Amino acid sequence: MADIPLYQLDAFSERVFGGNPAAICPLDAWIDEALMQSIAAENNLSETAFFVPAEVDGKDGYALRWFTPTAEIDLCGHATLASAWVVFNRLAPGRTSVSFSSCSGTLTVEAEGDLLFMDFPVYPRAAAALPDVLAAGLGATPAEAFSGPNWMVVLDSAEQVRALDPDMAAIASAHPRCVIVTAPGGRDGDGDYADCDFVSRFFAPSYGIPEDPVTGSAHCTLTPYWAERLGRKRLEARQISARGGVLICEDRGDRVGIGGRASLFMEGSIRV
């Protein structure tokens, strides 16, 4: 039997019970992959992250991996944000920058007060016709649709995005891709979303996550699209799931900056 540290944080939220919960397990050395998957399944959160000390680009950093309840994935924003919070606030207090090596390359997180900014890759996109099964499953007619690592569907209004009640079996047919749905916010206007530039929701039922509360990696696609469409490099985004979350996004050319806050909900250990 061994004890493994466990932290649970609500990422992209200034308070607990908002944003996206992530479980974080710092390790001294990698444990068996099947055990990591079992821990993620037991946690039953959208992601559980594990990291070990490693040299990253010639500096002290960490190697990072992410697991949903059913599979390992190649990029996760909210669990990277939460991992950086654990480094800055528990493992190396006073540190304000950390780099993680991952299967998506080097990911750097910088602290700006209580705001944590991640440097992530841009995900490519190409205009495409949305498959009929996905259009029917969403129950909405897209203004635009794009193919990439995930499907991105653009609707005309935030109210349409909020009102979606997708057929998850139809959405799961997109596997291994997930589905992002987005629309303009109401910046400089009235209404529920007057304080943001764009809104989104994210569906990943084939990975055991019917709707992800807040999805940092989706903004690797969303940020360059909305920066180009709105003519602004720095944007405020809201993911309008039931829990909701706020993200600050920056168009950095071939990279994106994705910023947010994290709130500690629980810390302790698990025995396996």
mmCIF file of C-alpha atoms in Angstrom:
data_model
loop_
_atom_site.group_PDB
_atom_site.id
_atom_site.type_symbol
_atom_site.label_atom_id
_atom_site.label_comp_id
_atom_site.label_asym_id
_atom_site.label_seq_id
_atom_site.Cartn_x
_atom_site.Cartn_y
_atom_site.Cartn_z
ATOM 1 C CA MET A 1 0.000 0.000 0.000
ATOM 2 C CA ALA A 2 1.142 3.521 -0.729
ATOM 3 C CA ASP A 3 -0.201 7.006 -0.088
ATOM 4 C CA ILE A 4 -0.454 9.396 -3.036
ATOM 5 C CA PRO A 5 -1.124 13.128 -2.495
ATOM 6 C CA LEU A 6 -4.416 14.315 -3.938
ATOM 7 C CA TYR A 7 -5.645 17.856 -4.501
ATOM 8 C CA GLN A 8 -9.011 18.771 -5.979
ATOM 9 C CA LEU A 9 -9.430 22.257 -7.402
ATOM 10 C CA ASP A 10 -12.166 24.095 -9.262
ATOM 11 C CA ALA A 11 -10.379 25.620 -12.252
ATOM 12 C CA PHE A 12 -11.475 28.734 -14.158
ATOM 13 C CA SER A 13 -13.411 29.895 -11.113
ATOM 14 C CA GLU A 14 -12.842 32.367 -8.295
ATOM 15 C CA ARG A 15 -14.879 30.183 -5.935
ATOM 16 C CA VAL A 16 -15.471 26.543 -5.129
ATOM 17 C CA PHE A 17 -18.462 24.853 -6.756
ATOM 18 C CA GLY A 18 -17.836 26.751 -9.991
ATOM 19 C CA GLY A 19 -15.566 26.109 -12.953
ATOM 20 C CA ASN A 20 -14.272 22.627 -13.709
ATOM 21 C CA PRO A 21 -13.116 20.270 -10.944
ATOM 22 C CA ALA A 22 -9.752 18.590 -11.485
ATOM 23 C CA ALA A 23 -7.948 16.039 -9.329
ATOM 24 C CA ILE A 24 -4.170 16.481 -9.156
ATOM 25 C CA CYS A 25 -1.731 13.790 -8.016
ATOM 26 C CA PRO A 26 1.942 14.842 -7.725
ATOM 27 C CA LEU A 27 4.222 11.798 -7.881
ATOM 28 C CA ASP A 28 7.896 11.192 -7.184
ATOM 29 C CA ALA A 29 8.016 8.678 -10.060
ATOM 30 C CA TRP A 30 5.487 7.278 -12.496
ATOM 31 C CA ILE A 31 3.164 4.580 -11.248
ATOM 32 C CA ASP A 32 1.565 1.922 -13.433
ATOM 33 C CA GLU A 33 -0.616 3.362 -16.198
ATOM 34 C CA ALA A 34 -3.497 1.030 -15.348
ATOM 35 C CA LEU A 35 -3.395 2.309 -11.758
ATOM 36 C CA MET A 36 -3.537 5.933 -12.953
ATOM 37 C CA GLN A 37 -6.559 5.063 -15.071
ATOM 38 C CA SER A 38 -8.216 3.339 -12.115
ATOM 39 C CA ILE A 39 -7.622 6.389 -9.901
ATOM 40 C CA ALA A 40 -9.150 8.635 -12.568
ATOM 41 C CA ALA A 41 -12.165 6.350 -12.820
ATOM 42 C CA GLU A 42 -12.549 6.355 -9.037
ATOM 43 C CA ASN A 43 -12.326 10.167 -8.907
ATOM 44 C CA ASN A 44 -14.960 10.320 -11.660
ATOM 45 C CA LEU A 45 -14.049 13.894 -12.626
ATOM 46 C CA SER A 46 -13.574 15.025 -16.199
ATOM 47 C CA GLU A 47 -9.798 14.835 -15.664
ATOM 48 C CA THR A 48 -7.263 13.605 -13.154
ATOM 49 C CA ALA A 49 -3.700 14.830 -13.747
ATOM 50 C CA PHE A 50 -0.479 13.123 -12.657
ATOM 51 C CA PHE A 51 2.956 14.710 -12.820
ATOM 52 C CA VAL A 52 6.538 13.842 -11.881
ATOM 53 C CA PRO A 53 9.664 16.019 -11.590
ATOM 54 C CA ALA A 54 11.482 16.331 -14.918
ATOM 55 C CA GLU A 55 13.900 18.583 -16.760
ATOM 56 C CA VAL A 56 11.960 20.660 -19.296
ATOM 57 C CA ASP A 57 13.904 22.736 -21.818
ATOM 58 C CA GLY A 58 16.932 22.694 -19.522
ATOM 59 C CA LYS A 59 15.052 23.802 -16.401
ATOM 60 C CA ASP A 60 13.406 22.115 -13.438
ATOM 61 C CA GLY A 61 9.846 21.264 -14.346
ATOM 62 C CA TYR A 62 7.466 18.344 -14.527
ATOM 63 C CA ALA A 63 6.195 15.706 -16.931
ATOM 64 C CA LEU A 64 2.392 15.794 -17.023
ATOM 65 C CA ARG A 65 -0.338 13.320 -18.065
ATOM 66 C CA TRP A 66 -4.146 13.571 -18.014
ATOM 67 C CA PHE A 67 -6.838 10.893 -17.687
ATOM 68 C CA THR A 68 -10.615 11.031 -18.033
ATOM 69 C CA PRO A 69 -12.608 8.307 -16.238
ATOM 70 C CA THR A 70 -12.210 6.126 -19.343
ATOM 71 C CA ALA A 71 -9.076 7.163 -21.281
ATOM 72 C CA GLU A 72 -5.802 9.080 -21.339
ATOM 73 C CA ILE A 73 -6.016 12.279 -23.409
ATOM 74 C CA ASP A 74 -3.424 14.411 -25.177
ATOM 75 C CA LEU A 75 -4.242 17.867 -23.749
ATOM 76 C CA CYS A 76 -6.251 19.284 -20.854
ATOM 77 C CA GLY A 77 -6.398 22.937 -19.893
ATOM 78 C CA HIS A 78 -8.185 23.015 -16.557
ATOM 79 C CA ALA A 79 -6.094 20.209 -15.040
ATOM 80 C CA THR A 80 -2.892 21.934 -16.259
ATOM 81 C CA LEU A 81 -4.036 25.148 -14.595
ATOM 82 C CA ALA A 82 -4.795 23.234 -11.396
ATOM 83 C CA SER A 83 -1.426 21.438 -11.544
ATOM 84 C CA ALA A 84 0.365 24.788 -11.735
ATOM 85 C CA TRP A 85 -1.631 26.021 -8.730
ATOM 86 C CA VAL A 86 -0.405 23.005 -6.738
ATOM 87 C CA VAL A 87 3.211 23.747 -7.736
ATOM 88 C CA PHE A 88 2.972 27.458 -6.882
ATOM 89 C CA ASN A 89 1.018 27.062 -3.667
ATOM 90 C CA ARG A 90 2.086 23.715 -2.197
ATOM 91 C CA LEU A 91 5.224 22.230 -3.756
ATOM 92 C CA ALA A 92 7.277 25.388 -4.437
ATOM 93 C CA PRO A 93 5.637 28.409 -2.745
ATOM 94 C CA GLY A 94 6.821 31.674 -4.260
ATOM 95 C CA ARG A 95 7.516 30.183 -7.648
ATOM 96 C CA THR A 96 5.664 32.032 -10.445
ATOM 97 C CA SER A 97 6.560 30.036 -13.558
ATOM 98 C CA VAL A 98 6.541 26.337 -14.362
ATOM 99 C CA SER A 99 6.928 24.253 -17.510
ATOM 100 C CA PHE A 100 5.364 20.870 -18.100
ATOM 101 C CA SER A 101 6.456 18.381 -20.733
ATOM 102 C CA SER A 102 3.534 16.539 -22.274
ATOM 103 C CA CYS A 103 2.497 14.647 -25.384
ATOM 104 C CA SER A 104 1.359 18.062 -26.693
ATOM 105 C CA GLY A 105 4.819 19.568 -26.211
ATOM 106 C CA THR A 106 6.034 22.012 -23.577
ATOM 107 C CA LEU A 107 3.271 23.851 -21.734
ATOM 108 C CA THR A 108 4.315 26.841 -19.626
ATOM 109 C CA VAL A 109 2.197 28.457 -16.924
ATOM 110 C CA GLU A 110 2.926 31.925 -15.513
ATOM 111 C CA ALA A 111 1.338 33.424 -12.405
ATOM 112 C CA GLU A 112 0.095 37.008 -12.603
ATOM 113 C CA GLY A 113 -1.200 37.488 -9.083
ATOM 114 C CA ASP A 114 -3.973 34.928 -8.663
ATOM 115 C CA LEU A 115 -4.449 34.697 -12.439
ATOM 116 C CA LEU A 116 -2.609 31.770 -14.046
ATOM 117 C CA PHE A 117 -1.786 32.046 -17.755
ATOM 118 C CA MET A 118 -1.084 28.914 -19.791
ATOM 119 C CA ASP A 119 0.795 28.961 -23.095
ATOM 120 C CA PHE A 120 -0.837 26.364 -25.361
ATOM 121 C CA PRO A 121 -0.609 25.361 -29.030
ATOM 122 C CA VAL A 122 -3.101 26.559 -31.625
ATOM 123 C CA TYR A 123 -5.363 23.815 -32.945
ATOM 124 C CA PRO A 124 -5.912 24.004 -36.715
ATOM 125 C CA ARG A 125 -9.393 24.234 -38.174
ATOM 126 C CA ALA A 126 -10.898 24.034 -41.644
ATOM 127 C CA ALA A 127 -14.409 24.955 -42.769
ATOM 128 C CA ALA A 128 -16.433 21.796 -43.310
ATOM 129 C CA ALA A 129 -19.982 20.548 -43.591
ATOM 130 C CA LEU A 130 -21.195 19.238 -40.250
ATOM 131 C CA PRO A 131 -22.231 15.562 -40.547
ATOM 132 C CA ASP A 132 -25.991 15.154 -40.532
ATOM 133 C CA VAL A 133 -25.905 12.953 -37.436
ATOM 134 C CA LEU A 134 -24.177 15.716 -35.434
ATOM 135 C CA ALA A 135 -26.474 18.454 -36.700
ATOM 136 C CA ALA A 136 -29.481 16.336 -35.744
ATOM 137 C CA GLY A 137 -27.913 15.459 -32.409
ATOM 138 C CA LEU A 138 -27.353 19.119 -31.561
ATOM 139 C CA GLY A 139 -30.821 20.118 -32.748
ATOM 140 C CA ALA A 140 -29.441 23.371 -34.184
ATOM 141 C CA THR A 141 -28.493 24.695 -37.602
ATOM 142 C CA PRO A 142 -24.914 25.982 -37.585
ATOM 143 C CA ALA A 143 -23.971 29.337 -39.045
ATOM 144 C CA GLU A 144 -20.516 27.826 -39.624
ATOM 145 C CA ALA A 145 -18.814 24.524 -38.877
ATOM 146 C CA PHE A 146 -15.144 23.593 -38.736
ATOM 147 C CA SER A 147 -13.257 20.325 -38.684
ATOM 148 C CA GLY A 148 -10.109 19.899 -36.599
ATOM 149 C CA PRO A 149 -9.025 17.884 -33.572
ATOM 150 C CA ASN A 150 -12.628 18.523 -32.484
ATOM 151 C CA TRP A 151 -15.706 19.694 -34.356
ATOM 152 C CA MET A 152 -16.441 23.391 -33.819
ATOM 153 C CA VAL A 153 -19.986 24.580 -34.475
ATOM 154 C CA VAL A 154 -20.783 28.316 -34.572
ATOM 155 C CA LEU A 155 -24.341 29.440 -33.776
ATOM 156 C CA ASP A 156 -25.843 32.896 -34.128
ATOM 157 C CA SER A 157 -26.519 33.677 -30.474
ATOM 158 C CA ALA A 158 -25.454 32.799 -26.949
ATOM 159 C CA GLU A 159 -29.069 32.020 -26.149
ATOM 160 C CA GLN A 160 -29.027 29.237 -28.769
ATOM 161 C CA VAL A 161 -25.901 27.761 -27.179
ATOM 162 C CA ARG A 162 -27.427 27.895 -23.717
ATOM 163 C CA ALA A 163 -30.645 26.236 -24.886
ATOM 164 C CA LEU A 164 -28.961 23.185 -26.454
ATOM 165 C CA ASP A 165 -30.047 19.777 -25.154
ATOM 166 C CA PRO A 166 -27.946 17.427 -27.312
ATOM 167 C CA ASP A 167 -28.555 13.776 -28.068
ATOM 168 C CA MET A 168 -25.406 12.376 -26.461
ATOM 169 C CA ALA A 169 -25.492 9.142 -28.443
ATOM 170 C CA ALA A 170 -25.394 11.166 -31.655
ATOM 171 C CA ILE A 171 -22.572 13.373 -30.327
ATOM 172 C CA ALA A 172 -20.601 10.273 -29.300
ATOM 173 C CA SER A 173 -20.591 9.186 -32.943
ATOM 174 C CA ALA A 174 -17.991 11.917 -33.566
ATOM 175 C CA HIS A 175 -15.394 9.863 -31.627
ATOM 176 C CA PRO A 176 -12.444 10.335 -31.307
ATOM 177 C CA ARG A 177 -13.380 13.986 -31.726
ATOM 178 C CA CYS A 178 -15.543 16.012 -29.368
ATOM 179 C CA VAL A 179 -17.922 18.865 -30.218
ATOM 180 C CA ILE A 180 -17.448 22.542 -29.359
ATOM 181 C CA VAL A 181 -20.448 24.849 -29.788
ATOM 182 C CA THR A 182 -19.869 28.607 -29.683
ATOM 183 C CA ALA A 183 -21.504 31.967 -30.376
ATOM 184 C CA PRO A 184 -20.717 35.656 -29.908
ATOM 185 C CA GLY A 185 -21.153 37.172 -26.470
ATOM 186 C CA GLY A 186 -22.657 40.582 -25.874
ATOM 187 C CA ARG A 187 -19.594 42.733 -25.267
ATOM 188 C CA ASP A 188 -20.682 46.389 -25.042
ATOM 189 C CA GLY A 189 -24.310 45.291 -25.205
ATOM 190 C CA ASP A 190 -27.074 44.154 -22.900
ATOM 191 C CA GLY A 191 -28.154 40.767 -21.618
ATOM 192 C CA ASP A 192 -26.636 37.891 -19.707
ATOM 193 C CA TYR A 193 -23.370 37.846 -21.675
ATOM 194 C CA ALA A 194 -22.635 41.569 -22.048
ATOM 195 C CA ASP A 195 -19.332 41.125 -20.191
ATOM 196 C CA CYS A 196 -17.736 38.602 -22.561
ATOM 197 C CA ASP A 197 -16.640 38.340 -26.177
ATOM 198 C CA PHE A 198 -17.842 34.806 -26.865
ATOM 199 C CA VAL A 199 -19.456 31.822 -25.180
ATOM 200 C CA SER A 200 -19.111 28.073 -25.645
ATOM 201 C CA ARG A 201 -20.113 24.618 -24.492
ATOM 202 C CA PHE A 202 -18.176 21.370 -24.936
ATOM 203 C CA PHE A 203 -19.492 17.822 -25.315
ATOM 204 C CA ALA A 204 -17.354 14.669 -24.994
ATOM 205 C CA PRO A 205 -19.676 11.725 -24.245
ATOM 206 C CA SER A 206 -17.427 9.129 -25.885
ATOM 207 C CA TYR A 207 -14.770 9.943 -23.239
ATOM 208 C CA GLY A 208 -17.193 9.553 -20.351
ATOM 209 C CA ILE A 209 -17.865 13.308 -20.151
ATOM 210 C CA PRO A 210 -21.306 14.197 -21.529
ATOM 211 C CA GLU A 211 -20.654 17.921 -20.990
ATOM 212 C CA ASP A 212 -17.347 19.305 -19.744
ATOM 213 C CA PRO A 213 -17.943 22.241 -17.374
ATOM 214 C CA VAL A 214 -15.009 24.388 -18.619
ATOM 215 C CA THR A 215 -12.592 23.278 -21.324
ATOM 216 C CA GLY A 216 -9.250 25.042 -21.636
ATOM 217 C CA SER A 217 -8.097 23.005 -24.655
ATOM 218 C CA ALA A 218 -11.216 23.973 -26.645
ATOM 219 C CA HIS A 219 -9.894 27.523 -26.571
ATOM 220 C CA CYS A 220 -6.903 26.417 -28.645
ATOM 221 C CA THR A 221 -9.449 26.446 -31.483
ATOM 222 C CA LEU A 222 -11.840 29.118 -30.219
ATOM 223 C CA THR A 223 -9.255 31.832 -29.504
ATOM 224 C CA PRO A 224 -7.804 32.286 -33.016
ATOM 225 C CA TYR A 225 -11.283 32.088 -34.579
ATOM 226 C CA TRP A 226 -12.798 34.797 -32.379
ATOM 227 C CA ALA A 227 -9.648 36.961 -32.399
ATOM 228 C CA GLU A 228 -9.833 37.037 -36.192
ATOM 229 C CA ARG A 229 -13.591 37.554 -36.325
ATOM 230 C CA LEU A 230 -13.700 40.275 -33.652
ATOM 231 C CA GLY A 231 -10.388 41.942 -34.464
ATOM 232 C CA ARG A 232 -9.062 41.703 -30.907
ATOM 233 C CA LYS A 233 -6.032 39.843 -29.577
ATOM 234 C CA ARG A 234 -7.193 39.608 -25.953
ATOM 235 C CA LEU A 235 -10.660 38.245 -25.295
ATOM 236 C CA GLU A 236 -12.834 37.257 -22.364
ATOM 237 C CA ALA A 237 -14.712 34.009 -22.775
ATOM 238 C CA ARG A 238 -17.422 32.261 -20.799
ATOM 239 C CA GLN A 239 -18.216 28.584 -20.914
ATOM 240 C CA ILE A 240 -21.915 28.464 -20.149
ATOM 241 C CA SER A 241 -22.298 24.983 -18.696
ATOM 242 C CA ALA A 242 -24.330 24.528 -15.525
ATOM 243 C CA ARG A 243 -21.234 25.281 -13.389
ATOM 244 C CA GLY A 244 -19.844 27.928 -15.743
ATOM 245 C CA GLY A 245 -16.373 29.380 -16.001
ATOM 246 C CA VAL A 246 -14.419 32.448 -17.112
ATOM 247 C CA LEU A 247 -11.314 32.378 -19.315
ATOM 248 C CA ILE A 248 -9.027 35.178 -20.509
ATOM 249 C CA CYS A 249 -7.704 34.311 -23.984
ATOM 250 C CA GLU A 250 -4.832 35.802 -25.977
ATOM 251 C CA ASP A 251 -4.046 35.266 -29.644
ATOM 252 C CA ARG A 252 -0.244 34.775 -29.787
ATOM 253 C CA GLY A 253 0.094 33.734 -33.417
ATOM 254 C CA ASP A 254 0.963 30.038 -33.433
ATOM 255 C CA ARG A 255 0.243 29.832 -29.682
ATOM 256 C CA VAL A 256 -2.615 30.896 -27.435
ATOM 257 C CA GLY A 257 -2.620 32.241 -23.923
ATOM 258 C CA ILE A 258 -5.409 30.860 -21.740
ATOM 259 C CA GLY A 259 -5.797 32.391 -18.303
ATOM 260 C CA GLY A 260 -7.982 31.753 -15.294
ATOM 261 C CA ARG A 261 -8.132 31.287 -11.571
ATOM 262 C CA ALA A 262 -8.392 28.162 -9.434
ATOM 263 C CA SER A 263 -10.008 27.505 -6.065
ATOM 264 C CA LEU A 264 -8.886 24.715 -3.751
ATOM 265 C CA PHE A 265 -11.714 22.434 -2.683
ATOM 266 C CA MET A 266 -9.889 19.531 -1.033
ATOM 267 C CA GLU A 267 -6.439 18.205 -0.222
ATOM 268 C CA GLY A 268 -5.379 14.932 1.263
ATOM 269 C CA SER A 269 -4.116 11.572 0.104
ATOM 270 C CA ILE A 270 -5.356 8.334 -1.389
ATOM 271 C CA ARG A 271 -4.186 4.869 -0.393
ATOM 272 C CA VAL A 272 -3.617 2.334 -3.157
#
